[in-house]
Short mmCIF file of C-alpha atoms and ligand atoms in Angstrom, two decimals:
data_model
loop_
_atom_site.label_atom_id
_atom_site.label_comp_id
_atom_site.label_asym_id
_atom_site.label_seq_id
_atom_site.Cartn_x
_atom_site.Cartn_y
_atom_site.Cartn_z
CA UNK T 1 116.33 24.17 89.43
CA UNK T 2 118.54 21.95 87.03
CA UNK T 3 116.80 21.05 83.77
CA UNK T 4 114.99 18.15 84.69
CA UNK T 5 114.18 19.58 87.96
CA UNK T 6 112.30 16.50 89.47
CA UNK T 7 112.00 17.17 93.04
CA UNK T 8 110.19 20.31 92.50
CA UNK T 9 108.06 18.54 90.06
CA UNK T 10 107.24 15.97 92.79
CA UNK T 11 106.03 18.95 95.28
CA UNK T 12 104.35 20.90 92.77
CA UNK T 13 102.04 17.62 92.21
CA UNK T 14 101.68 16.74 96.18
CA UNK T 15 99.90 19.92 95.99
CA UNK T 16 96.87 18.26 94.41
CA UNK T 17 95.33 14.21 94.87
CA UNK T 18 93.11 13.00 92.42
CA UNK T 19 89.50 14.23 93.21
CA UNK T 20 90.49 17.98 93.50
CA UNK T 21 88.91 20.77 91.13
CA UNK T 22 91.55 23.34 90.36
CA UNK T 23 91.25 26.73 89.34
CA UNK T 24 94.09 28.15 87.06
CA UNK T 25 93.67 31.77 87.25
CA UNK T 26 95.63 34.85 85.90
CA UNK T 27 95.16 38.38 84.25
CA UNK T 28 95.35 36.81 80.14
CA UNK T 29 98.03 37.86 78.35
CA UNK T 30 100.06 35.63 76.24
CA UNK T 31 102.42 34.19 78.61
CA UNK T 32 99.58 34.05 81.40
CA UNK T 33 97.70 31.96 78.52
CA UNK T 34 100.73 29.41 77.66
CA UNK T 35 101.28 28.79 81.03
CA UNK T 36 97.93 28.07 82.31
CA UNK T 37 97.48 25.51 79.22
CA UNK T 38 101.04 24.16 80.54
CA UNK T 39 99.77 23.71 84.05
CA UNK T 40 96.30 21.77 82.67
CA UNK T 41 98.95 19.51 80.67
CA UNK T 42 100.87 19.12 83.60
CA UNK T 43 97.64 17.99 85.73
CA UNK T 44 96.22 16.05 83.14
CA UNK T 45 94.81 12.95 84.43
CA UNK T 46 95.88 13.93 87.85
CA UNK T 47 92.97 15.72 89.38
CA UNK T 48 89.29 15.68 88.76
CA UNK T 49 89.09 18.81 86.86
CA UNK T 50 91.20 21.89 85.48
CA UNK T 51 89.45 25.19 84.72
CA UNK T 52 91.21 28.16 83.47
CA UNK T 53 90.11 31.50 84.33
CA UNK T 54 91.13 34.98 83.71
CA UNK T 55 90.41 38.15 85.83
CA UNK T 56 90.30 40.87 82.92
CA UNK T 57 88.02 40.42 79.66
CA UNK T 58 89.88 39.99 76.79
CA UNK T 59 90.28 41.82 74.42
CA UNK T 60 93.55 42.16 72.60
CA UNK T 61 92.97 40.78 69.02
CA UNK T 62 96.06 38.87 68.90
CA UNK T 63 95.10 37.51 72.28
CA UNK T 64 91.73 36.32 71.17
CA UNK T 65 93.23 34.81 67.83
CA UNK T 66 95.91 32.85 70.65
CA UNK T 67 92.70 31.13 72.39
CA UNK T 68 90.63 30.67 69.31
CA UNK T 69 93.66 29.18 67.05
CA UNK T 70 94.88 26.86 70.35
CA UNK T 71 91.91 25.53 71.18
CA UNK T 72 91.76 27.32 75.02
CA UNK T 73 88.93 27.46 77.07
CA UNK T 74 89.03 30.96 79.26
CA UNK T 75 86.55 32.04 81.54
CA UNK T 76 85.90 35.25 83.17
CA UNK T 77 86.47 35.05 86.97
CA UNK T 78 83.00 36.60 88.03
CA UNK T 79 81.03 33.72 85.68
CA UNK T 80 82.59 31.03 87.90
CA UNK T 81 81.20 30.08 91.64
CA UNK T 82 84.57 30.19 93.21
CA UNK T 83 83.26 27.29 95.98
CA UNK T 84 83.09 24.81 93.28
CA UNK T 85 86.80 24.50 93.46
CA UNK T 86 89.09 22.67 95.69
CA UNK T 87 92.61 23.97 94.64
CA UNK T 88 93.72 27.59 93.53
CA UNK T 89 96.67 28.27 91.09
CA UNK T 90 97.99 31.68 90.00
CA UNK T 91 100.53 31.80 87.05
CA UNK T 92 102.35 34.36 85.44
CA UNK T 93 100.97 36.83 88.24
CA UNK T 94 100.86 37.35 92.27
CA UNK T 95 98.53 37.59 94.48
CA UNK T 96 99.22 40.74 96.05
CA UNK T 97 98.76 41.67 91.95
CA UNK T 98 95.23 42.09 91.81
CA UNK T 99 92.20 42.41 94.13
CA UNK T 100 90.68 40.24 92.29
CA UNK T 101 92.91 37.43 93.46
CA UNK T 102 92.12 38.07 97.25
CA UNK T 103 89.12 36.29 96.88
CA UNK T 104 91.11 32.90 96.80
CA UNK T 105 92.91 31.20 98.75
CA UNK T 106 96.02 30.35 96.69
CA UNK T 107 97.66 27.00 96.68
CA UNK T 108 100.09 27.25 93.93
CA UNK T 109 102.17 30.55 92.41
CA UNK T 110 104.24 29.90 89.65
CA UNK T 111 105.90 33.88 88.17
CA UNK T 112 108.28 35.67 86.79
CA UNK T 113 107.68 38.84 88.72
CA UNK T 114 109.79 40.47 91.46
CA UNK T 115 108.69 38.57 94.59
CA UNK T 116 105.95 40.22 96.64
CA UNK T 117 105.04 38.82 99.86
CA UNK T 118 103.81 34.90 99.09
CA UNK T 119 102.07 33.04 101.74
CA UNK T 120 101.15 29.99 99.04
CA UNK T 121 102.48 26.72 100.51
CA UNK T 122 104.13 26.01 96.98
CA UNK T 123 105.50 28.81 95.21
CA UNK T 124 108.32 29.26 92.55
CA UNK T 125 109.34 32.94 91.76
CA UNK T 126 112.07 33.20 89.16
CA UNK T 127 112.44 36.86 88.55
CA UNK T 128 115.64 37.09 86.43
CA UNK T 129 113.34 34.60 84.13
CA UNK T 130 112.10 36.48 80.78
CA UNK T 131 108.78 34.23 81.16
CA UNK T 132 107.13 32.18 83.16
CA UNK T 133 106.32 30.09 80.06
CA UNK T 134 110.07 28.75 80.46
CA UNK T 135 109.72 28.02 83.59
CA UNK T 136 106.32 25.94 82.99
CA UNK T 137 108.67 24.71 80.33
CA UNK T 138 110.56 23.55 82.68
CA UNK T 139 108.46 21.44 84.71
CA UNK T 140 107.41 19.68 81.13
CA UNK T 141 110.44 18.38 80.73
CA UNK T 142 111.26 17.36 84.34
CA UNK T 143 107.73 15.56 83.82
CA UNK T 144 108.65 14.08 80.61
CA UNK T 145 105.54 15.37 78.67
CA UNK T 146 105.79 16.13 74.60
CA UNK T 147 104.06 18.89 74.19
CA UNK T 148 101.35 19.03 71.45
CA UNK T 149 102.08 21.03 68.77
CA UNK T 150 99.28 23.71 70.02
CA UNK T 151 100.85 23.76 73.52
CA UNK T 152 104.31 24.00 72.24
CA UNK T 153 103.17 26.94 69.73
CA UNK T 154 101.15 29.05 72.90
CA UNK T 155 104.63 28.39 74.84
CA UNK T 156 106.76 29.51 71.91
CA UNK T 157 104.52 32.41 71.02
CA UNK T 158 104.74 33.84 75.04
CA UNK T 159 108.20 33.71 75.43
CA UNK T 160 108.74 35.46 72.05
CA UNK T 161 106.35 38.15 73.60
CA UNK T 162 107.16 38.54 76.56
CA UNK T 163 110.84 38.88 75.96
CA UNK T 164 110.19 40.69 72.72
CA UNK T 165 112.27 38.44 70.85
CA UNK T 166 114.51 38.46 73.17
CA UNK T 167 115.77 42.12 73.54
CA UNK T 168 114.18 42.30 76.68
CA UNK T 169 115.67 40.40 80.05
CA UNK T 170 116.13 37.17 79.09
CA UNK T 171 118.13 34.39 80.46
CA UNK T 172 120.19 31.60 78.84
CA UNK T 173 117.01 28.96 80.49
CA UNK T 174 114.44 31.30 78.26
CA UNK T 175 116.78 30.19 75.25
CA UNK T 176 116.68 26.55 76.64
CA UNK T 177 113.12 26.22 76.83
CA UNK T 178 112.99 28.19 73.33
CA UNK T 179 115.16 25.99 71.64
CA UNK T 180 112.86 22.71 72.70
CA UNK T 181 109.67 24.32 72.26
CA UNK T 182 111.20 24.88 68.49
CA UNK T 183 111.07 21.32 68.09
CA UNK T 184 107.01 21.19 68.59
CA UNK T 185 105.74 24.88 67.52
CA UNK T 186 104.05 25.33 64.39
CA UNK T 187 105.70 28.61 63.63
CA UNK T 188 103.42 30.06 60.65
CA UNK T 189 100.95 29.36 63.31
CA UNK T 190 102.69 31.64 66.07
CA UNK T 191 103.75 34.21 63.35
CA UNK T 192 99.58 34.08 62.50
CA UNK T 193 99.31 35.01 66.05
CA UNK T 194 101.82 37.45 66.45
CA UNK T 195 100.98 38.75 63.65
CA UNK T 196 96.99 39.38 64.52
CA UNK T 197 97.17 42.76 66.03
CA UNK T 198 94.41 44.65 64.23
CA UNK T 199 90.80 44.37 64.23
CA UNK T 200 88.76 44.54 61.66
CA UNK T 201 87.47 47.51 62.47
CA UNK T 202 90.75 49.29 62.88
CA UNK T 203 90.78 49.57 59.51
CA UNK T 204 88.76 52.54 59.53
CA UNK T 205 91.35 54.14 61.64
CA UNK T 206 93.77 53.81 59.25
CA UNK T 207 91.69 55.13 56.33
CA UNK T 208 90.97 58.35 58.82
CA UNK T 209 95.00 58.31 59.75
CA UNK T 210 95.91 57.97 56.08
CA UNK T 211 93.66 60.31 54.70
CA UNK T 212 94.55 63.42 57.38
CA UNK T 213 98.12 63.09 58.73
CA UNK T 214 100.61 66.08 58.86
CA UNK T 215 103.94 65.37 57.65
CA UNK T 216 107.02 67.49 57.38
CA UNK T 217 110.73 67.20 57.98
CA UNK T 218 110.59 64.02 59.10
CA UNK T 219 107.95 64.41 61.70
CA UNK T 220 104.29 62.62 61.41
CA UNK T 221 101.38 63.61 63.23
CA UNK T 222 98.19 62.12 62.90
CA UNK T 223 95.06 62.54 64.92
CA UNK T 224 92.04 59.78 65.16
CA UNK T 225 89.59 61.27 66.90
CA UNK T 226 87.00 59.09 69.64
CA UNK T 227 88.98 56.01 69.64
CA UNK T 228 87.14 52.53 70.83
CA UNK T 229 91.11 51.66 72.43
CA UNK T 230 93.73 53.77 73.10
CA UNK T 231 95.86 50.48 71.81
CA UNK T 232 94.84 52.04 68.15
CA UNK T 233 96.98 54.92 68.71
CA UNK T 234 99.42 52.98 69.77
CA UNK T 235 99.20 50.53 66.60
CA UNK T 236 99.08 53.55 64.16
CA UNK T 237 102.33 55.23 65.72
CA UNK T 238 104.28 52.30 65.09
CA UNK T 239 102.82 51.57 61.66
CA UNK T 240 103.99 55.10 60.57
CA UNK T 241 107.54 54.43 62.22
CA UNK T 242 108.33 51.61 59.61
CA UNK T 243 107.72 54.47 56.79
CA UNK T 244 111.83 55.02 56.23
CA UNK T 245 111.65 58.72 55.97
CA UNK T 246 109.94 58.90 59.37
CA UNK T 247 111.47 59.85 62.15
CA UNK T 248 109.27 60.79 64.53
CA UNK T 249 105.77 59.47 64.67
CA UNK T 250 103.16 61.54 67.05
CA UNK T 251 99.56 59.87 67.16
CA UNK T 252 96.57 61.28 69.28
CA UNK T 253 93.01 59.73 70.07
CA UNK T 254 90.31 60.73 72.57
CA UNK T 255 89.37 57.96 74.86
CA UNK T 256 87.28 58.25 78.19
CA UNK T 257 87.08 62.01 77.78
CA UNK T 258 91.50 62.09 77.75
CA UNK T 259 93.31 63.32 74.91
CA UNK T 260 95.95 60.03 74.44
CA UNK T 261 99.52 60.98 72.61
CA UNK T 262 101.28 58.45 71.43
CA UNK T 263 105.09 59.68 70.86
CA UNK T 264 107.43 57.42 68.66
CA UNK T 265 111.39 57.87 67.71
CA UNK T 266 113.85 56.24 66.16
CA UNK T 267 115.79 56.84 68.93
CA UNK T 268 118.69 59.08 67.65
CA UNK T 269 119.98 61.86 69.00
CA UNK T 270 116.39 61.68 70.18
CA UNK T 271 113.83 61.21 73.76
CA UNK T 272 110.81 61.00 73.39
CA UNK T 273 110.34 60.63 77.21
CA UNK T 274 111.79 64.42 77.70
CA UNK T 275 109.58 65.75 74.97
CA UNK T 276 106.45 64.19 76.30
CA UNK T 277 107.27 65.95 79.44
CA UNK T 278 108.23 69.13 78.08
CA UNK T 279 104.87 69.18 75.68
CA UNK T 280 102.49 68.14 77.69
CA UNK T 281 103.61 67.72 81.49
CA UNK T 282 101.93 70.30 82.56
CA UNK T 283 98.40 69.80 82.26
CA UNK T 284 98.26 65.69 82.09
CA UNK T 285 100.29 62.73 82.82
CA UNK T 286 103.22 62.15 80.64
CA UNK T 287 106.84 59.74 80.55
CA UNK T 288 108.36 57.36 79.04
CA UNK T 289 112.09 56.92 77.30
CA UNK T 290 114.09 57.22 74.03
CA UNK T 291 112.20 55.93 71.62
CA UNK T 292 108.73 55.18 72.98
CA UNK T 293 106.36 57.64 75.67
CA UNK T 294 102.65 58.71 76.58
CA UNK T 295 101.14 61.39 77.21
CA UNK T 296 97.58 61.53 78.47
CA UNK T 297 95.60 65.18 79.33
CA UNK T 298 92.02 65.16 81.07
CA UNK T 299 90.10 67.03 77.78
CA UNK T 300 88.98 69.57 80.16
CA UNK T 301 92.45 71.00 80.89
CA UNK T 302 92.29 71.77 77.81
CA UNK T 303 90.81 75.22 75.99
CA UNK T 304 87.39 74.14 74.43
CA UNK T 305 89.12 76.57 71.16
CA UNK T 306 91.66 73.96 71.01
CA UNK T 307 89.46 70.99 70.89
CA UNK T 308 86.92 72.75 68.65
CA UNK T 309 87.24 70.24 65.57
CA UNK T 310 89.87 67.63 64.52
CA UNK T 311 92.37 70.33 62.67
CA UNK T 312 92.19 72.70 65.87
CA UNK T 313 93.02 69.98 68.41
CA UNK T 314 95.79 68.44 65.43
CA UNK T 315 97.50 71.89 65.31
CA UNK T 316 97.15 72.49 69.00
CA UNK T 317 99.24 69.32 69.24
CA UNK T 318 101.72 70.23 66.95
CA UNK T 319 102.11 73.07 68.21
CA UNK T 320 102.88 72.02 72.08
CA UNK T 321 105.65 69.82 70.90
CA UNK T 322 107.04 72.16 68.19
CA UNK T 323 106.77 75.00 70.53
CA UNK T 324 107.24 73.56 74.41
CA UNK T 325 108.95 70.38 73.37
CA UNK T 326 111.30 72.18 71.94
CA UNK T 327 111.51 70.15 68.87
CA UNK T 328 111.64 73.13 66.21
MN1 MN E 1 104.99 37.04 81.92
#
């Protein structure tokens, strides 16, 4: 599509007429968020009503600070009646995605993703984009909309994310739609959002992290205990990363009766894939690459010695991936 890509424009909107209700649905995450705002803009005015709708409850803190700061209204899929609507849109997603997208008949599929099998009668697919928030871009432009500052901000914040600041795929049209969403963002508002990753009951977490951590020879190990999200672990291994002395950052939670390992490098001389494997492969599920893996192991694999109190399970940890991970 050329930058002003009018024709598609013109057959996305002879999708709809003027007393349609469409459903905008999509599993939320930031760019899923920007884009169904984008599509509302885009239908402004042109159809009876717009509802957006997401299929998973959300509950990312930075996510909920996105909706709350821009103004979007998101509601779950199984509060709607799905009859009430006349049109179906899917963004940032497919329907072969998610089962619960089989229970609509889709009209309209705008993605990024590598193309599953689409039977939508309008669909656009651009997988070498880095969002689908530049594409929605896109069709702004070619519809000659100036995007309010919140809309422009949502957009600028997604495409940030989703091609984490551009070191992941990205393509010179994510730059495009970057550079013009610039022009309308209100950037302390997007860094407020990007910045929003704890709750405030994370802090807790950290006191508990702070307070009991193992560190030696550049290694960090920390363990949280029951964990509300595994995301926690997650958070805390890459807090202790930007510590410049750290080299290695190993976080563990329980969650859902799993023991979750969070494994963290800087990536030198270093693979924190392999060492996931090597500790803990054999009794749960664990991967990943370089500088970032996972490791998760059903609690009841392991010995009930080992997961006696906080220091045994801490120690036992240590010791797989001092021992079997070969790290020593
Ligand atoms: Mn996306």
């Amino acid at each position: 599509m050329t930058l002003y890509g009018s024709e598609k424009l013109r057959r996305l909107y002879a999708q709809f007429s003027s007393d349609d209700h469409v459903l905008v649905v999509f599993s939320a995450d930031p760019d899923a968020i920007a884009s169904a705002m984008a599509m509302k803009r885009l239908l402004w005015r042109k159809v009876a009503s717009i509802t957006l709708s997401s299929i998973n409850v959300i509950s990312r803190p930075d996510n909920l600070l996105m909706i709350r700061l821009l103004g979007v209204h998101i509601i779950h899929i199984e509060k709607l009646k799905i009859n009430r609507f006349t049109r179906f849109v899917i963004v940032d997603s497919q329907p072969d995605h998610h089962e619960a997208f089989s229970q609509i008949k889709t009209d309209v599929v705008i993605d990024h993703h590598p193309e599953t099998h689409v039977e939508a009668p309008f669909h656009d697919i651009r997988p070498q984009y880095g969002a689908t928030s530049s594409i929605l871009t896109e069709y702004l432009r070619a519809a000659r909309i100036k995007p309010s500052a919140k809309l422009a901000t949502g957009l600028f914040h997604a495409i940030k994310t989703d091609t984490n600041n551009f070191q992941r795929q990205t393509l010179v049209e994510d730059l495009k739609a970057f550079q013009f969403l610039f022009r309308y963002a209100n950037i302390y508002l997007a860094r407020k959002i990007e910045q929003a990753e704890l709750r405030f009951d994370f802090l807790k977490n950290f006191k508990h992290a702070l307070d009991s951590y193992s560190f030696r020879r550049g290694r960090i190990y920390a363990h949280l205990g029951t964990v509300n999200t595994p995301d926690l672990c997650v958070i805390i291994a890459d807090f202790f990363m930007r510590v410049n002395t750290v080299r290695w950052s190993i976080v563990t939670g329980i969650y859902n009766n799993k023991l979750i390992v969070i494994l963290r490098s800087d990536g030198l001389r270093k693979d924190a894939g392999k060492t996931a494997e090597k500790s803990f492969g054999h009794i749960g599920v664990a991967g990943g690459h370089k500088s970032a893996a996972r490791a998760e192991i059903p609690l009841e694999k392991m010995k009930p010695a080992d997961t006696g109190n906080e220091t045994k399970l801490l120690n036992w940890v240590i010791h797989q991936i001092e021992k079997k991970g070969k790290m020593a």
